[in-house]
mmCIF file of C-alpha atoms in Angstrom:
data_model
loop_
_atom_site.group_PDB
_atom_site.id
_atom_site.type_symbol
_atom_site.label_atom_id
_atom_site.label_comp_id
_atom_site.label_asym_id
_atom_site.label_seq_id
_atom_site.Cartn_x
_atom_site.Cartn_y
_atom_site.Cartn_z
ATOM 1 C CA UNK A 12 -16.233 -28.641 -32.388
ATOM 2 C CA UNK A 13 -18.422 -29.758 -35.286
ATOM 3 C CA UNK A 14 -20.317 -27.211 -37.394
ATOM 4 C CA UNK A 15 -23.977 -27.132 -36.532
ATOM 5 C CA UNK A 16 -25.169 -28.421 -39.890
ATOM 6 C CA UNK A 17 -23.294 -31.729 -39.357
ATOM 7 C CA UNK A 18 -25.808 -32.726 -36.688
ATOM 8 C CA UNK A 19 -28.483 -33.338 -39.319
ATOM 9 C CA UNK A 20 -26.290 -35.973 -41.023
ATOM 10 C CA UNK A 21 -25.645 -37.924 -37.831
ATOM 11 C CA UNK A 22 -29.335 -38.477 -37.111
ATOM 12 C CA UNK A 23 -30.379 -39.562 -40.612
ATOM 13 C CA UNK A 24 -30.831 -43.301 -41.100
ATOM 14 C CA UNK A 25 -30.893 -42.868 -44.880
ATOM 15 C CA UNK A 26 -28.546 -39.899 -45.556
ATOM 16 C CA UNK A 27 -29.208 -37.744 -48.596
ATOM 17 C CA UNK A 28 -26.814 -37.929 -51.504
ATOM 18 C CA UNK A 29 -25.592 -34.374 -52.195
ATOM 19 C CA UNK A 30 -24.225 -32.946 -55.389
ATOM 20 C CA UNK A 31 -20.700 -31.527 -55.589
ATOM 21 C CA UNK A 32 -22.102 -28.006 -55.774
ATOM 22 C CA UNK A 33 -24.270 -28.556 -52.709
ATOM 23 C CA UNK A 34 -21.362 -29.879 -50.671
ATOM 24 C CA UNK A 35 -19.123 -27.046 -51.864
ATOM 25 C CA UNK A 36 -21.807 -24.520 -50.931
ATOM 26 C CA UNK A 37 -22.145 -26.017 -47.446
ATOM 27 C CA UNK A 38 -18.360 -25.912 -46.993
ATOM 28 C CA UNK A 39 -18.332 -22.311 -48.173
ATOM 29 C CA UNK A 40 -21.066 -21.308 -45.729
ATOM 30 C CA UNK A 41 -19.300 -23.094 -42.900
ATOM 31 C CA UNK A 42 -15.845 -21.619 -43.501
ATOM 32 C CA UNK A 43 -16.854 -18.075 -44.361
ATOM 33 C CA UNK A 44 -19.101 -17.763 -41.310
ATOM 34 C CA UNK A 45 -16.560 -19.288 -38.926
ATOM 35 C CA UNK A 46 -13.608 -16.952 -39.468
ATOM 36 C CA UNK A 47 -13.386 -13.243 -38.642
ATOM 37 C CA UNK A 48 -11.133 -10.959 -40.704
ATOM 38 C CA UNK A 49 -7.552 -12.205 -40.328
ATOM 39 C CA UNK A 50 -4.078 -10.742 -40.476
ATOM 40 C CA UNK A 51 -1.642 -13.106 -42.180
ATOM 41 C CA UNK A 52 2.097 -12.738 -42.627
ATOM 42 C CA UNK A 53 4.023 -14.591 -45.307
ATOM 43 C CA UNK A 54 6.126 -14.481 -48.461
ATOM 44 C CA UNK A 55 4.577 -13.714 -51.861
ATOM 45 C CA UNK A 56 5.156 -16.244 -54.637
ATOM 46 C CA UNK A 57 3.534 -17.010 -58.004
ATOM 47 C CA UNK A 58 2.395 -13.393 -58.311
ATOM 48 C CA UNK A 59 0.140 -12.648 -61.293
ATOM 49 C CA UNK A 60 -1.443 -9.318 -62.213
ATOM 50 C CA UNK A 61 -4.446 -10.097 -64.429
ATOM 51 C CA UNK A 62 -5.518 -7.794 -67.249
ATOM 52 C CA UNK A 63 -8.679 -7.165 -65.251
ATOM 53 C CA UNK A 64 -6.555 -5.473 -62.573
ATOM 54 C CA UNK A 65 -6.995 -8.257 -60.015
ATOM 55 C CA UNK A 66 -3.925 -9.741 -58.341
ATOM 56 C CA UNK A 67 -3.451 -13.455 -57.720
ATOM 57 C CA UNK A 68 -0.604 -14.868 -55.654
ATOM 58 C CA UNK A 69 0.367 -17.451 -53.062
ATOM 59 C CA UNK A 70 1.311 -16.525 -49.523
ATOM 60 C CA UNK A 71 3.691 -19.053 -47.989
ATOM 61 C CA UNK A 72 5.987 -19.770 -45.073
ATOM 62 C CA UNK A 73 8.386 -22.624 -44.351
ATOM 63 C CA UNK A 74 5.726 -25.351 -44.255
ATOM 64 C CA UNK A 75 2.423 -24.096 -45.708
ATOM 65 C CA UNK A 76 0.888 -21.911 -48.373
ATOM 66 C CA UNK A 77 -2.438 -20.167 -49.047
ATOM 67 C CA UNK A 78 -3.927 -18.834 -52.268
ATOM 68 C CA UNK A 79 -4.734 -15.114 -52.128
ATOM 69 C CA UNK A 80 -6.864 -12.879 -54.351
ATOM 70 C CA UNK A 81 -6.651 -9.073 -54.155
ATOM 71 C CA UNK A 82 -9.292 -7.472 -56.330
ATOM 72 C CA UNK A 83 -8.661 -4.286 -58.278
ATOM 73 C CA UNK A 84 -10.811 -2.204 -55.924
ATOM 74 C CA UNK A 85 -8.490 -3.142 -53.035
ATOM 75 C CA UNK A 86 -5.065 -3.010 -54.708
ATOM 76 C CA UNK A 87 -5.656 0.427 -56.239
ATOM 77 C CA UNK A 88 -5.067 2.011 -52.818
ATOM 78 C CA UNK A 89 -1.471 0.709 -52.768
ATOM 79 C CA UNK A 90 1.327 2.913 -54.092
ATOM 80 C CA UNK A 91 3.483 -0.105 -54.871
ATOM 81 C CA UNK A 92 3.131 -3.406 -56.689
ATOM 82 C CA UNK A 93 4.906 -6.738 -56.147
ATOM 83 C CA UNK A 94 7.188 -7.810 -58.974
ATOM 84 C CA UNK A 95 6.830 -11.258 -60.458
ATOM 85 C CA UNK A 96 9.540 -13.523 -59.095
ATOM 86 C CA UNK A 97 10.343 -11.102 -56.246
ATOM 87 C CA UNK A 98 10.717 -12.664 -52.801
ATOM 88 C CA UNK A 99 8.743 -10.196 -50.712
ATOM 89 C CA UNK A 100 7.443 -10.642 -47.172
ATOM 90 C CA UNK A 101 4.113 -8.918 -46.575
ATOM 91 C CA UNK A 102 1.314 -8.706 -44.048
ATOM 92 C CA UNK A 103 -2.209 -8.885 -45.425
ATOM 93 C CA UNK A 104 -5.645 -8.424 -43.977
ATOM 94 C CA UNK A 105 -8.400 -10.520 -45.464
ATOM 95 C CA UNK A 106 -11.314 -12.885 -45.193
ATOM 96 C CA UNK A 107 -11.400 -16.666 -45.660
ATOM 97 C CA UNK A 108 -13.421 -17.571 -48.760
ATOM 98 C CA UNK A 109 -14.162 -20.605 -50.928
ATOM 99 C CA UNK A 110 -13.764 -20.505 -54.722
ATOM 100 C CA UNK A 111 -16.580 -22.857 -55.681
ATOM 101 C CA UNK A 112 -15.465 -23.503 -59.255
ATOM 102 C CA UNK A 113 -12.365 -25.321 -58.035
ATOM 103 C CA UNK A 114 -13.549 -26.201 -54.542
ATOM 104 C CA UNK A 115 -10.547 -24.422 -53.025
ATOM 105 C CA UNK A 116 -10.372 -22.103 -50.063
ATOM 106 C CA UNK A 117 -8.535 -18.822 -50.436
ATOM 107 C CA UNK A 118 -8.060 -15.436 -48.791
ATOM 108 C CA UNK A 119 -9.782 -12.356 -50.185
ATOM 109 C CA UNK A 120 -7.208 -9.655 -49.404
ATOM 110 C CA UNK A 121 -8.501 -6.193 -48.453
ATOM 111 C CA UNK A 122 -5.155 -4.570 -47.592
ATOM 112 C CA UNK A 123 -1.471 -5.400 -47.791
ATOM 113 C CA UNK A 124 1.739 -3.879 -46.497
ATOM 114 C CA UNK A 125 5.388 -4.701 -46.722
ATOM 115 C CA UNK A 126 7.026 -6.171 -43.661
ATOM 116 C CA UNK A 127 10.326 -4.834 -42.570
ATOM 117 C CA UNK A 128 11.058 -1.150 -42.686
ATOM 118 C CA UNK A 129 7.573 0.166 -41.831
ATOM 119 C CA UNK A 130 7.063 -2.321 -39.015
ATOM 120 C CA UNK A 131 10.576 -1.688 -37.707
ATOM 121 C CA UNK A 132 10.013 2.073 -37.715
ATOM 122 C CA UNK A 133 6.702 1.590 -35.877
ATOM 123 C CA UNK A 134 8.329 -0.534 -33.169
ATOM 124 C CA UNK A 135 11.179 1.937 -32.691
ATOM 125 C CA UNK A 136 8.707 4.801 -32.364
ATOM 126 C CA UNK A 137 6.586 2.792 -29.941
ATOM 127 C CA UNK A 138 9.565 1.838 -27.745
ATOM 128 C CA UNK A 139 10.833 5.441 -27.682
ATOM 129 C CA UNK A 140 7.495 6.893 -26.571
ATOM 130 C CA UNK A 141 6.998 4.104 -24.057
ATOM 131 C CA UNK A 142 10.342 4.929 -22.433
ATOM 132 C CA UNK A 143 9.221 8.555 -22.206
ATOM 133 C CA UNK A 144 6.131 7.448 -20.263
ATOM 134 C CA UNK A 145 3.484 8.419 -22.841
ATOM 135 C CA UNK A 146 1.652 5.097 -22.481
ATOM 136 C CA UNK A 147 1.390 5.016 -18.681
ATOM 137 C CA UNK A 148 -1.016 7.726 -17.524
ATOM 138 C CA UNK A 149 -4.658 6.838 -18.210
ATOM 139 C CA UNK A 150 -7.604 9.084 -17.391
ATOM 140 C CA UNK A 151 -10.933 7.556 -16.423
ATOM 141 C CA UNK A 152 -13.869 7.955 -18.805
ATOM 142 C CA UNK A 153 -16.870 9.907 -17.462
ATOM 143 C CA UNK A 154 -19.855 7.772 -16.531
ATOM 144 C CA UNK A 155 -22.453 9.947 -18.298
ATOM 145 C CA UNK A 156 -20.838 12.612 -20.492
ATOM 146 C CA UNK A 157 -22.953 15.593 -21.517
ATOM 147 C CA UNK A 158 -20.750 16.761 -24.384
ATOM 148 C CA UNK A 159 -18.662 14.603 -26.740
ATOM 149 C CA UNK A 160 -16.085 15.974 -29.188
ATOM 150 C CA UNK A 161 -15.176 13.895 -32.236
ATOM 151 C CA UNK A 162 -12.105 14.523 -34.387
ATOM 152 C CA UNK A 163 -12.454 12.823 -37.754
ATOM 153 C CA UNK A 164 -13.100 13.350 -41.422
ATOM 154 C CA UNK A 165 -16.578 14.873 -41.882
ATOM 155 C CA UNK A 166 -17.178 12.702 -44.952
ATOM 156 C CA UNK A 167 -15.919 9.372 -43.628
ATOM 157 C CA UNK A 168 -17.971 6.374 -42.567
ATOM 158 C CA UNK A 169 -16.542 6.553 -39.048
ATOM 159 C CA UNK A 170 -18.460 9.690 -38.037
ATOM 160 C CA UNK A 171 -21.700 8.274 -39.437
ATOM 161 C CA UNK A 172 -21.261 5.036 -37.492
ATOM 162 C CA UNK A 173 -20.607 6.915 -34.249
ATOM 163 C CA UNK A 174 -23.594 9.247 -34.664
ATOM 164 C CA UNK A 175 -25.902 6.320 -35.425
ATOM 165 C CA UNK A 176 -24.814 4.472 -32.288
ATOM 166 C CA UNK A 177 -25.107 7.589 -30.100
ATOM 167 C CA UNK A 178 -28.582 8.316 -31.437
ATOM 168 C CA UNK A 179 -29.692 4.773 -30.695
ATOM 169 C CA UNK A 180 -28.174 4.574 -27.210
ATOM 170 C CA UNK A 181 -28.575 8.066 -25.776
ATOM 171 C CA UNK A 182 -30.684 10.618 -27.591
ATOM 172 C CA UNK A 183 -30.081 14.252 -26.834
ATOM 173 C CA UNK A 184 -26.393 14.071 -25.972
ATOM 174 C CA UNK A 185 -24.386 16.996 -27.341
ATOM 175 C CA UNK A 186 -21.886 16.033 -30.051
ATOM 176 C CA UNK A 187 -19.392 18.384 -31.713
ATOM 177 C CA UNK A 188 -17.381 17.357 -34.765
ATOM 178 C CA UNK A 189 -14.001 19.003 -35.263
ATOM 179 C CA UNK A 190 -13.088 18.153 -38.877
ATOM 180 C CA UNK A 191 -9.551 17.099 -39.721
ATOM 181 C CA UNK A 192 -7.504 15.343 -42.332
ATOM 182 C CA UNK A 193 -6.984 11.703 -41.354
ATOM 183 C CA UNK A 194 -4.644 10.512 -44.108
ATOM 184 C CA UNK A 195 -1.494 11.755 -45.806
ATOM 185 C CA UNK A 196 1.438 13.959 -44.861
ATOM 186 C CA UNK A 197 -0.766 16.906 -43.887
ATOM 187 C CA UNK A 198 -2.874 14.825 -41.515
ATOM 188 C CA UNK A 199 -0.675 15.043 -38.348
ATOM 189 C CA UNK A 200 -0.582 18.887 -38.186
ATOM 190 C CA UNK A 201 -4.294 18.967 -39.060
ATOM 191 C CA UNK A 202 -5.073 16.551 -36.216
ATOM 192 C CA UNK A 203 -2.931 18.556 -33.758
ATOM 193 C CA UNK A 204 -4.768 21.748 -34.717
ATOM 194 C CA UNK A 205 -8.090 19.962 -34.238
ATOM 195 C CA UNK A 206 -6.985 18.965 -30.721
ATOM 196 C CA UNK A 207 -6.306 22.618 -29.896
ATOM 197 C CA UNK A 208 -9.815 23.560 -31.056
ATOM 198 C CA UNK A 209 -11.391 20.682 -29.133
ATOM 199 C CA UNK A 210 -9.679 21.806 -25.932
ATOM 200 C CA UNK A 211 -11.690 25.053 -25.936
ATOM 201 C CA UNK A 212 -15.119 23.426 -26.373
ATOM 202 C CA UNK A 213 -15.736 22.553 -22.702
ATOM 203 C CA UNK A 214 -16.457 18.904 -23.512
ATOM 204 C CA UNK A 215 -16.291 15.804 -21.307
ATOM 205 C CA UNK A 216 -14.552 13.313 -23.587
ATOM 206 C CA UNK A 217 -12.865 13.128 -27.006
ATOM 207 C CA UNK A 218 -13.095 10.453 -29.699
ATOM 208 C CA UNK A 219 -10.258 10.376 -32.251
ATOM 209 C CA UNK A 220 -11.366 8.194 -35.129
ATOM 210 C CA UNK A 221 -11.208 7.154 -38.750
ATOM 211 C CA UNK A 222 -12.235 4.094 -40.718
ATOM 212 C CA UNK A 223 -10.075 1.215 -41.860
ATOM 213 C CA UNK A 224 -7.314 1.323 -44.423
ATOM 214 C CA UNK A 225 -3.815 0.194 -45.216
ATOM 215 C CA UNK A 226 -0.839 0.855 -42.998
ATOM 216 C CA UNK A 227 0.057 3.839 -45.175
ATOM 217 C CA UNK A 228 -3.484 5.197 -44.756
ATOM 218 C CA UNK A 229 -3.246 4.980 -40.958
ATOM 219 C CA UNK A 230 0.385 6.117 -40.669
ATOM 220 C CA UNK A 231 -0.547 9.682 -39.693
ATOM 221 C CA UNK A 232 -1.724 8.334 -36.324
ATOM 222 C CA UNK A 233 1.829 7.102 -35.612
ATOM 223 C CA UNK A 234 3.206 10.658 -35.658
ATOM 224 C CA UNK A 235 5.317 11.561 -32.606
ATOM 225 C CA UNK A 236 4.088 15.168 -32.376
ATOM 226 C CA UNK A 237 0.482 13.947 -32.472
ATOM 227 C CA UNK A 238 1.247 11.401 -29.747
ATOM 228 C CA UNK A 239 2.644 14.113 -27.465
ATOM 229 C CA UNK A 240 -0.339 16.378 -28.168
ATOM 230 C CA UNK A 241 -2.696 13.532 -27.224
ATOM 231 C CA UNK A 242 -0.732 12.872 -24.036
ATOM 232 C CA UNK A 243 -1.025 16.544 -23.025
ATOM 233 C CA UNK A 244 -4.745 16.740 -23.865
ATOM 234 C CA UNK A 245 -6.692 17.429 -20.634
ATOM 235 C CA UNK A 246 -9.786 15.332 -21.445
ATOM 236 C CA UNK A 247 -10.104 11.538 -21.595
ATOM 237 C CA UNK A 248 -9.378 10.350 -25.144
ATOM 238 C CA UNK A 249 -10.729 7.276 -26.943
ATOM 239 C CA UNK A 250 -8.773 6.190 -30.014
ATOM 240 C CA UNK A 251 -10.771 4.310 -32.655
ATOM 241 C CA UNK A 252 -8.526 4.132 -35.693
ATOM 242 C CA UNK A 253 -9.039 1.505 -38.380
ATOM 243 C CA UNK A 254 -10.324 -2.000 -37.776
ATOM 244 C CA UNK A 255 -9.992 -4.252 -34.764
ATOM 245 C CA UNK A 256 -6.693 -5.699 -35.993
ATOM 246 C CA UNK A 257 -5.109 -2.290 -36.648
ATOM 247 C CA UNK A 258 -2.906 -0.677 -34.012
ATOM 248 C CA UNK A 259 -1.383 2.809 -34.091
ATOM 249 C CA UNK A 260 0.699 4.881 -31.691
ATOM 250 C CA UNK A 261 -2.431 6.922 -30.934
ATOM 251 C CA UNK A 262 -4.082 3.766 -29.574
ATOM 252 C CA UNK A 263 -1.312 3.336 -26.997
ATOM 253 C CA UNK A 264 -1.230 7.007 -25.944
ATOM 254 C CA UNK A 265 -5.019 7.370 -25.662
ATOM 255 C CA UNK A 266 -6.767 6.667 -22.379
ATOM 256 C CA UNK A 267 -8.742 3.871 -24.049
ATOM 257 C CA UNK A 268 -8.633 2.078 -27.391
ATOM 258 C CA UNK A 269 -11.783 1.040 -29.224
ATOM 259 C CA UNK A 270 -11.557 -1.620 -31.948
ATOM 260 C CA UNK A 271 -13.970 0.281 -34.222
ATOM 261 C CA UNK A 272 -15.672 3.701 -34.338
ATOM 262 C CA UNK A 273 -18.996 2.095 -33.376
ATOM 263 C CA UNK A 274 -17.341 0.445 -30.392
ATOM 264 C CA UNK A 275 -15.980 3.841 -29.322
ATOM 265 C CA UNK A 276 -19.515 5.235 -29.232
ATOM 266 C CA UNK A 277 -20.647 2.261 -27.159
ATOM 267 C CA UNK A 278 -17.787 2.806 -24.714
ATOM 268 C CA UNK A 279 -18.399 6.499 -24.208
ATOM 269 C CA UNK A 280 -22.137 6.416 -23.470
ATOM 270 C CA UNK A 281 -24.380 3.982 -21.672
ATOM 271 C CA UNK A 282 -27.521 2.655 -23.270
ATOM 272 C CA UNK A 283 -30.406 4.601 -21.722
ATOM 273 C CA UNK A 284 -32.720 1.598 -21.729
ATOM 274 C CA UNK A 285 -29.999 -0.545 -20.124
ATOM 275 C CA UNK A 286 -29.413 2.130 -17.495
ATOM 276 C CA UNK A 287 -33.127 2.380 -16.767
ATOM 277 C CA UNK A 288 -33.404 -1.376 -16.377
ATOM 278 C CA UNK A 289 -30.310 -1.412 -14.170
ATOM 279 C CA UNK A 290 -31.786 1.329 -11.969
ATOM 280 C CA UNK A 291 -35.052 -0.592 -11.675
ATOM 281 C CA UNK A 292 -33.158 -3.755 -10.791
ATOM 282 C CA UNK A 293 -31.064 -1.995 -8.139
ATOM 283 C CA UNK A 294 -34.194 -0.326 -6.743
ATOM 284 C CA UNK A 295 -35.911 -3.713 -6.396
ATOM 285 C CA UNK A 296 -32.852 -5.232 -4.773
ATOM 286 C CA UNK A 297 -32.568 -2.297 -2.372
ATOM 287 C CA UNK A 298 -36.269 -2.494 -1.479
ATOM 288 C CA UNK A 299 -36.099 -6.219 -0.721
ATOM 289 C CA UNK A 300 -32.837 -5.795 1.180
ATOM 290 C CA UNK A 301 -34.315 -3.052 3.402
ATOM 291 C CA UNK A 302 -37.478 -5.083 3.882
ATOM 292 C CA UNK A 303 -35.475 -8.120 4.993
ATOM 293 C CA UNK A 304 -33.397 -5.960 7.326
ATOM 294 C CA UNK A 305 -36.490 -4.440 8.960
ATOM 295 C CA UNK A 306 -38.040 -7.891 9.397
ATOM 296 C CA UNK A 307 -34.822 -9.181 10.945
ATOM 297 C CA UNK A 308 -34.705 -6.265 13.401
ATOM 298 C CA UNK A 309 -38.337 -6.839 14.373
ATOM 299 C CA UNK A 310 -37.657 -10.509 15.043
ATOM 300 C CA UNK A 311 -34.572 -9.609 17.061
ATOM 301 C CA UNK A 312 -36.552 -7.084 19.117
ATOM 302 C CA UNK A 313 -39.250 -9.666 19.816
ATOM 303 C CA UNK A 314 -36.661 -12.212 20.888
ATOM 304 C CA UNK A 315 -34.942 -9.749 23.201
ATOM 305 C CA UNK A 316 -38.238 -8.735 24.774
ATOM 306 C CA UNK A 317 -39.001 -12.380 25.517
ATOM 307 C CA UNK A 318 -35.603 -13.457 26.775
ATOM 308 C CA UNK A 319 -34.062 -10.413 28.400
ATOM 309 C CA UNK A 320 -35.215 -9.739 32.037
ATOM 310 C CA UNK A 321 -36.652 -6.435 33.165
ATOM 311 C CA UNK A 322 -33.908 -4.086 34.465
ATOM 312 C CA UNK A 323 -35.487 -3.893 37.952
ATOM 313 C CA UNK A 324 -35.666 -7.685 38.127
ATOM 314 C CA UNK A 325 -32.064 -7.824 37.066
ATOM 315 C CA UNK A 326 -31.071 -5.398 39.850
ATOM 316 C CA UNK A 327 -32.983 -7.425 42.428
ATOM 317 C CA UNK A 328 -31.290 -10.613 41.294
ATOM 318 C CA UNK A 329 -27.897 -8.948 41.578
ATOM 319 C CA UNK A 330 -28.713 -7.641 45.067
ATOM 320 C CA UNK A 331 -29.694 -11.130 46.187
ATOM 321 C CA UNK A 332 -26.539 -12.484 44.620
ATOM 322 C CA UNK A 333 -24.474 -9.930 46.563
ATOM 323 C CA UNK A 334 -26.226 -10.930 49.799
ATOM 324 C CA UNK A 335 -25.424 -14.570 49.113
ATOM 325 C CA UNK A 336 -21.812 -13.692 48.452
ATOM 326 C CA UNK A 337 -21.634 -11.672 51.680
ATOM 327 C CA UNK A 338 -23.080 -14.548 53.731
ATOM 328 C CA UNK A 339 -20.776 -17.039 52.079
ATOM 329 C CA UNK A 340 -17.812 -14.747 52.698
ATOM 330 C CA UNK A 341 -18.639 -14.412 56.403
ATOM 331 C CA UNK A 342 -19.074 -18.156 56.838
ATOM 332 C CA UNK A 343 -15.901 -18.783 54.972
ATOM 333 C CA UNK A 344 -14.031 -16.226 57.098
ATOM 334 C CA UNK A 345 -15.231 -17.687 60.410
ATOM 335 C CA UNK A 346 -14.585 -21.194 59.221
ATOM 336 C CA UNK A 347 -11.063 -20.354 58.122
ATOM 337 C CA UNK A 348 -10.419 -18.489 61.398
ATOM 338 C CA UNK A 349 -11.606 -21.474 63.454
ATOM 339 C CA UNK A 350 -9.487 -23.878 61.436
ATOM 340 C CA UNK A 351 -6.405 -21.721 61.821
ATOM 341 C CA UNK A 352 -7.000 -21.320 65.594
ATOM 342 C CA UNK A 353 -7.302 -25.075 65.975
ATOM 343 C CA UNK A 354 -4.130 -25.573 64.030
ATOM 344 C CA UNK A 355 -2.362 -22.941 66.130
ATOM 345 C CA UNK A 356 -3.478 -24.613 69.391
ATOM 346 C CA UNK A 357 -2.273 -27.948 68.092
ATOM 347 C CA UNK A 358 1.126 -26.517 67.201
ATOM 348 C CA UNK A 359 1.411 -24.775 70.564
ATOM 349 C CA UNK A 360 0.549 -28.020 72.350
ATOM 350 C CA UNK A 361 3.107 -29.863 70.278
ATOM 351 C CA UNK A 362 5.704 -27.208 70.937
ATOM 352 C CA UNK A 363 4.972 -27.250 74.650
ATOM 353 C CA UNK A 364 5.273 -31.044 74.800
ATOM 354 C CA UNK A 365 8.694 -30.823 73.204
ATOM 355 C CA UNK A 366 9.923 -28.053 75.561
ATOM 356 C CA UNK A 367 12.785 -29.050 77.922
ATOM 357 C CA UNK A 368 11.008 -27.269 80.760
ATOM 358 C CA UNK A 369 8.094 -29.635 80.354
ATOM 359 C CA UNK A 370 10.443 -32.538 81.074
ATOM 360 C CA UNK A 371 11.548 -30.854 84.313
ATOM 361 C CA UNK A 372 7.966 -31.073 85.586
ATOM 362 C CA UNK A 373 8.349 -34.842 85.601
ATOM 363 C CA UNK A 374 11.203 -34.729 88.170
ATOM 364 C CA UNK A 375 14.195 -34.191 85.906
ATOM 365 C CA UNK A 376 16.688 -31.365 86.319
ATOM 366 C CA UNK A 377 19.429 -29.576 84.390
ATOM 367 C CA UNK A 378 22.998 -29.285 85.685
ATOM 368 C CA UNK A 379 25.118 -26.320 84.616
ATOM 369 C CA UNK A 380 28.629 -25.290 85.373
ATOM 370 C CA UNK A 381 29.476 -21.732 84.561
ATOM 371 C CA UNK A 382 26.373 -21.571 82.277
ATOM 372 C CA UNK A 383 27.507 -24.721 80.449
ATOM 373 C CA UNK A 384 25.140 -27.659 80.356
ATOM 374 C CA UNK A 385 26.649 -30.776 81.907
ATOM 375 C CA UNK A 386 25.596 -33.929 80.107
ATOM 376 C CA UNK A 387 27.670 -36.528 82.016
ATOM 377 C CA UNK A 388 29.417 -36.759 85.409
ATOM 378 C CA UNK A 389 32.740 -37.292 83.705
ATOM 379 C CA UNK A 390 32.719 -33.582 82.949
ATOM 380 C CA UNK A 391 32.786 -32.730 86.695
ATOM 381 C CA UNK A 392 35.514 -32.741 89.314
ATOM 382 C CA UNK A 393 35.315 -32.928 93.033
ATOM 383 C CA UNK A 394 34.977 -29.556 94.657
ATOM 384 C CA UNK A 395 33.442 -27.765 91.576
ATOM 385 C CA UNK A 396 30.370 -25.634 92.062
ATOM 386 C CA UNK A 397 27.378 -26.479 89.921
ATOM 387 C CA UNK A 398 23.872 -25.038 89.353
ATOM 388 C CA UNK A 399 20.913 -27.411 89.418
ATOM 389 C CA UNK A 400 17.790 -26.214 87.533
ATOM 390 C CA UNK A 401 14.388 -27.604 88.522
ATOM 391 C CA UNK A 402 11.012 -26.845 86.980
ATOM 392 C CA UNK A 403 10.249 -23.881 89.178
ATOM 393 C CA UNK A 404 13.516 -23.382 91.097
ATOM 394 C CA UNK A 405 17.254 -23.912 91.178
ATOM 395 C CA UNK A 406 19.960 -24.809 93.670
ATOM 396 C CA UNK A 407 23.712 -24.345 93.973
ATOM 397 C CA UNK A 408 25.799 -27.357 94.998
ATOM 398 C CA UNK A 409 29.365 -28.482 95.414
ATOM 399 C CA UNK A 410 30.593 -31.782 93.946
ATOM 400 C CA UNK A 411 31.734 -34.137 96.699
ATOM 401 C CA UNK A 412 32.017 -37.285 94.669
ATOM 402 C CA UNK A 413 31.928 -38.291 90.963
ATOM 403 C CA UNK A 414 30.990 -41.809 89.913
ATOM 404 C CA UNK A 415 29.204 -43.699 87.165
ATOM 405 C CA UNK A 416 26.592 -46.426 86.958
ATOM 406 C CA UNK A 417 27.134 -49.778 85.300
ATOM 407 C CA UNK A 418 23.938 -50.358 83.343
ATOM 408 C CA UNK A 419 24.499 -54.116 83.258
ATOM 409 C CA UNK A 420 24.913 -54.591 87.004
ATOM 410 C CA UNK A 421 23.324 -51.337 87.967
ATOM 411 C CA UNK A 422 26.066 -50.885 90.542
ATOM 412 C CA UNK A 423 27.582 -47.583 91.406
ATOM 413 C CA UNK A 424 31.293 -47.224 90.785
ATOM 414 C CA UNK A 425 33.529 -44.459 91.922
ATOM 415 C CA UNK A 426 35.581 -42.430 89.547
ATOM 416 C CA UNK A 427 39.180 -42.746 90.601
ATOM 417 C CA UNK A 428 39.688 -39.116 89.661
ATOM 418 C CA UNK A 429 36.777 -38.075 91.851
#
């Protein structure tokens, strides 16, 4: 993405010819406004301590290097000094800047710490407390606290920043400062004692804070006893220690971390004017929502009145419908009964026509011998008694002769056995 000031060059038909100083100044403005404070890790080389007290060195890694300046006001807070020619890995915090005299960019270093032992100790402490579960439980911040307790140095910039933000966002809120040491060997027990005092103040939330500094300055907030005291503290705790790029054990144990003291104040209280506007907005939305709902119900009522029949009319329609069903059922019953009777008569007629007795009415008869039906004369012998069944009567007879009929000549022939 191009810096905004480049757009003026692209639209000029006859671009202006700038001096070296003007171009350098534009580059300086562009770079210095584009980068926030940075943390950079690298190896010190070409270290020079000027008689003025300022330090000049190069910070490098395997493929790149950056010039760094640490002014006397910043390096005086360190209790150590790099040695010329020493290969030392450090982590610095600084701001990108342009040195106009040479047209070079560099880093203005505000703080510096050695990498290695301190960082290793911090990670071991962090892993140990994490295994013990000190980073897991998080209490919810109150929506509108009435009483805020702040543990910090009474003379530091952090408390002033917090009070200014609170005054601007929510006048009248009760704030109690519990003073404590925030740096040095005596700071952890002082902070723990301040927590004990804060616990008895009947507050809603606690802010633990101090301004920025080197790793050594902030080391008190990595204390294990302090971490356990914070974990056991009954109120929600906001940790706002150092700058945005600084992290301490207290930040991980606290219920919420704020990048700066001012940000902690913004997290703990809502802006009254923002709340008022939000309430007005919600009220308007609620009013319009209820209004739309009422209008919808009115329209629905009107529709139902127009399209739903009167209950009495509905009952009458149902009664008529029942009458129609009853009539249809009767007709259907009689029709089905008639059809079944007709079918029954047809089956009876068919059955009767197939009955052997029906055949007897046409002059035929049945011949039985000892209740056995005789189908041919060959089954009879002369002298046997037989029963002859007619349609309405029977007769007993004695066989005198047995013969058969030749169908071709239609002549009667005697059975030699008969």
